[in-house]
Steps between C-alpha positions, in 0.01 A plus 500: 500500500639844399541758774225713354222198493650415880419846614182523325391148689601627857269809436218339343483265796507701746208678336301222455548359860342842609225436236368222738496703782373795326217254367385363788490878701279565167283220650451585815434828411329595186546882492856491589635755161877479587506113500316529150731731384816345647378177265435687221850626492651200618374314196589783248849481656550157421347541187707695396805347615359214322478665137851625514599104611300395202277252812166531268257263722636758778429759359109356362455423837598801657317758214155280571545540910618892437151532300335325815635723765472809246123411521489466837629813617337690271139325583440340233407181645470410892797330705353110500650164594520442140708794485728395745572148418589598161745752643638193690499271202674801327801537734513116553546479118763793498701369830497132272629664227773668694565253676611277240713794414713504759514162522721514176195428186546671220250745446391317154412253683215634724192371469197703277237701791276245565093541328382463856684779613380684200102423564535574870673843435204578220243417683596703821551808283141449362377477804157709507439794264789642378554855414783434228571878449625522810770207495562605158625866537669408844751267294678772300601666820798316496722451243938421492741513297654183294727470796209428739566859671186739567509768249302850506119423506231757383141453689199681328276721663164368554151576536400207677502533842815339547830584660758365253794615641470356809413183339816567345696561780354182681710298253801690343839457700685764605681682271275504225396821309176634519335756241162619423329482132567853468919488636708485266844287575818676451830365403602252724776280576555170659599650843253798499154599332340799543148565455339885419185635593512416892478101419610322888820240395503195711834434604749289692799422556631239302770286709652137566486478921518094460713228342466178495758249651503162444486317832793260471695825462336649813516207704899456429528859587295418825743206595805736468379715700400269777880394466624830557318548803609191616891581418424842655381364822790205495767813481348645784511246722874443383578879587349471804713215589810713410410794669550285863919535376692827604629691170733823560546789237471422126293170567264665735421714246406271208320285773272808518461570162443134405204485781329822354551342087368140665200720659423683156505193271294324778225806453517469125527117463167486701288795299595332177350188693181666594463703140543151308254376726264727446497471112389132576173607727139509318140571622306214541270636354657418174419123571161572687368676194482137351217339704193720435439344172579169636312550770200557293485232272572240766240642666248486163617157418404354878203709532594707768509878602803620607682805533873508537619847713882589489676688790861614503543495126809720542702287734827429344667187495809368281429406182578153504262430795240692283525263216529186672159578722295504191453062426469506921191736517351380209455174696386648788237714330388218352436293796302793655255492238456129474567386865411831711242690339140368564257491206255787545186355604785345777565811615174614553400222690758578751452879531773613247491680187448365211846641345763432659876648522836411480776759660825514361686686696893619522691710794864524599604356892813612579771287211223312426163526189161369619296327221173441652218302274135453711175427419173505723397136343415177726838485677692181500416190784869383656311142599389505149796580366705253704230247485558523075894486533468189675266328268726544195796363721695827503514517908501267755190529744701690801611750254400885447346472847462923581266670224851715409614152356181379337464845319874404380371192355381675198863531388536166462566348128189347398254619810195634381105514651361492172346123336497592229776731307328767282665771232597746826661260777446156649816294360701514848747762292551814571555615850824330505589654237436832712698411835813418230483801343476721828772312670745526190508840606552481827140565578211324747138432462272514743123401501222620742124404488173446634218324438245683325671796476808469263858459469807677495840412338777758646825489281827627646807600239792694571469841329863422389599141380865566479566637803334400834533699851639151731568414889853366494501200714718225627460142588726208466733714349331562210394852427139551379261776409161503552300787324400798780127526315412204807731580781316665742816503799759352692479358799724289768397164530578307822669214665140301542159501344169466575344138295198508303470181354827410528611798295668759664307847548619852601243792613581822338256810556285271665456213177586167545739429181636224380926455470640358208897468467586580159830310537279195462236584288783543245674183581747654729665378746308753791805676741429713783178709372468759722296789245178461384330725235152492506356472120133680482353187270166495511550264782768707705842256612784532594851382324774424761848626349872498615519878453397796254729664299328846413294588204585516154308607176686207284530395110306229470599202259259214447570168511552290196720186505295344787224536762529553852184524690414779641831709324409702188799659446843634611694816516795683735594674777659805481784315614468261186396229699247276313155502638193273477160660486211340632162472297209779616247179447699277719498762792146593442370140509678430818845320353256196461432273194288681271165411388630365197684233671245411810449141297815431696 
């Protein structure tokens, strides 16, 4: 793909992903003019894109929608669900089409626009009676160059009744001329044009404030920049080590002025850190935008009224987490509306609504994104749950005993409620899928509910997947991190401990929690433990330790030649010393066996 057909597909997605959400506004609310006109000129953008690409079922597609919306917003006929759904058909065919693009077809080889498309389009701009003069003098209001580029346009005056020019201005971009019949033009040039008789010019600045980098490129520059932190911090330790030796006259001097060049690189090293970062952090939004339609036709296909709301669209979140959530909460959504959500006459019965919602929700929590997915549906039965698990052999009958567990059960491969599967869920695939995907990245799930009144799934992602603030700790020699987004404090642990079913407890601020030596739920040999950190899991323990270390915001590399359970990953200390880091799952579900292995 040349660079100019590469550019052209970035744009026109983008455009047609806000299409969708544009479209379904539109359906919520009918006499919403700046969604209309947004489509409108998102479709005669990529039109015209499209014509200079030589894309020609593009471009029919997007010239039949652009008449749709031009009759829309001009009145000509009413905003109706077949209006809508072929303004979703439209973009679907458009995002195929683009799609394909960038997934390296030739553009010869698209396929034709489809007749279906075509018929649905027709008949919603028939809809009722039309008033064809008014589509038809609205058209010539725009009109560009063979470059695709808006050129001067010349609107009439007009006796009737209607204002033109702010029709006009509805649709025209920025930086397009603007003359009356009776304004002449003047000579113009590419740069400037300058219009007599008092005409009002539209401008704008015309600039580049974005580029586009591919993301190989920006994650090697991220990793070099991790590095030099890391050699930054490694000097300093070394200087400080050197600074406990006496040094007289010369020597004392370039001691100084080595500490204060050490100090400055340090401050650099780590903004060129936190800039690269930064580059690699996106809205949410940009993936939430996706599930309205989906929403909606899973809803249509089951029979069901549902209305997704989104919260915290702006929370930002590194872009790799942001692509790699999309497979996960397309399973979960799913499930909602064919597990959760009650049928309507369901609903009723029980003193709900017939429509239902679904929240997805995002916030930040200290180093940490929130994903939270919850519906007000029938809630999910643990004894149930368990009760299935055990039937199809996947658990042994004293498993999953606390309704924390039996909720966990649902990650298992090949658990599902369902008898029979259907087109939306019910083949026992799926929600492992999900707790994979969240824990490749160093993330947890968590799942809350109650019968009759819904379920919640919380997600928990670090904001930052390369670098991770940690609790440095100690035990059996081996040094270990564990990620500070669950480490709630320090505390001394003593000689003796109270027994609660055989298991050693500890009060702290009045809760009886359990102690767990980490030295042997790693397969150490367990020294003289004498620290315990107390990890706020969802049920609160504590993890006895030989001693902490500090705190350290640390480079985090994954794993790869083999699997450790309960390690995700490595890095160092700023004294170069080779740390293990301990999985945010494994501490949140208690440094036990997870669900997916309670067969065992």
């Amino acid at each position: 793909m040349d660079d100019m057909l590469k550019e052209f597909v970035v744009e026109a997605l983008d455009l047609a992903t806000n299409v969708e959400e544009h479209l379904l506004s539109l359906e919520r609310r009918p006499d919403d003019t700046d969604a209309l006109n947004a489509l409108f000129r998102s479709f005669h953008t990529i039109k015209g894109g499209a014509g200079f690409m030589n894309l020609p079922a593009i471009v029919s597609a997007c010239h039949l929608t652009e008449n749709l919306f031009d009759a829309l917003r001009t009145g000509q006929v009413p905003v109706t669900p077949t209006a809508i759904e072929a303004g979703l058909q439209a973009s679907g065919f458009v995002a195929d089409q683009l799609t394909k693009l960038a997934h390296g077809d030739a553009p010869e080889s698209l396929p034709a626009m489809p007749g279906e498309l075509e018929d649905i389009l027709t008949q919603a701009i028939e809809g009722r009676e039309a008033q064809p003069a008014v589509a038809a003098a609205a058209e010539p209001a725009i009109n560009t160059d063979n470059t695709g580029n808006a050129a001067i346009a010349t609107i009439a005056d007009s006796d009737d009744g209607l204002d033109w020019e702010a029709l006009y201005r509805a649709v025209v971009p920025a930086g397009v001329q603007l003359v009356s019949s009776n304004a002449k033009p003047a000579a113009a040039s590419p740069a400037r044009t300058s219009v007599e008789d008092g005409a009002r010019p539209i401008t704008a600045a015309v600039k580049e404030d974005s580029i586009r980098i591919d993301a190989v490129k920006l994650d090697a520059l991220l990793e070099v920049a991790g590095e030099s932190v890391q050699a930054a911090n490694q000097a300093s330790v070394l200087l400080e080590k050197l600074a406990q030796f006496k040094f007289d006259g010369q020597a004392a001097a370039l001691m100084s002025a080595l500490a204060e060049t050490l100090g400055r690189a340090s401050r650099y090293s780590t903004e060129l850190q936190r800039a690269t970062l930064s580059t690699r952090m996106q809205p949410v939004g940009r993936l939430f935008q996706k599930f309205p339609r989906l929403v909606r036709e899973l809803a249509k296909d089951l029979g069901k009224e549902v209305e997704l709301v989104i919260e915290g669209a702006e929370t930002e979140v590194d872009r790799v987490v942001v692509d790699s959530l999309y497979d996960p909460l397309v399973h979960m959504l799913r499930n909602a509306l064919d597990h959760g959500i009650e049928e309507a006459y369901d609903r009723l019965g029980t003193g709900k609504p017939p429509k239902s919602t679904i929240l997805l929700k995002a916030w930040q929590e200290g180093s940490s994104v929130m994903i939270e997915l919850a519906d007000d549906g029938k809630g999910m039965d643990p004894d149930k749950l368990r009760a299935k698990a055990i039937s199809k052999g996947l658990i042994s009958e004293h498993a999953a005993q606390t309704a924390e567990e039996a909720y966990q059960l649902v990650f298992l491969p090949g658990f599902s409620t369902k008898e029979v599967a259907s087109s939306v869920s019910g083949r026992g695939v799926g929600m492992d899928v999900v707790k994979t995907a969240v824990e490749k990245h160093r993330g947890a799930i968590r799942i809350d509910s109650k019968l009759g009144e819904g379920t919640r799934f919380t997600i928990r992602l670090p904001i930052e997947l390369s670098i991770v603030p940690t609790m440095l700790v100690r035990t059996a020699g081996a040094a270990l991190a564990m990620p500070m987004a669950v480490v709630e404090r320090v505390v001394e642990l003593p000689d003796t401990f109270d027994g609660v079913g055989g298991a050693p407890v500890l009060r702290d601020q009045g809760r009886p929690l359990a102690v767990r030596s980490l030295a042997s739920i790693l397969g150490y040999e367990p020294g003289r433990e004498k620290v315990g950190v107390v990890i706020a899991a969802p049920q609160p323990y504590i993890l006895a330790v030989d001693g902490v270390d500090g705190t350290a915001d640390l480079v985090i590399k994954p794993l790869t030649a083999l699997a450790v359970p309960g390690i995700n990953g490595t890095g160092r200390s700023a004294e170069g010393e080779l740390v293990l880091v301990i999985s945010l799952a494994f501490l949140l579900d208690g440094c036990q066996v997870n669900a997916t292995r309670l067969a065992a």
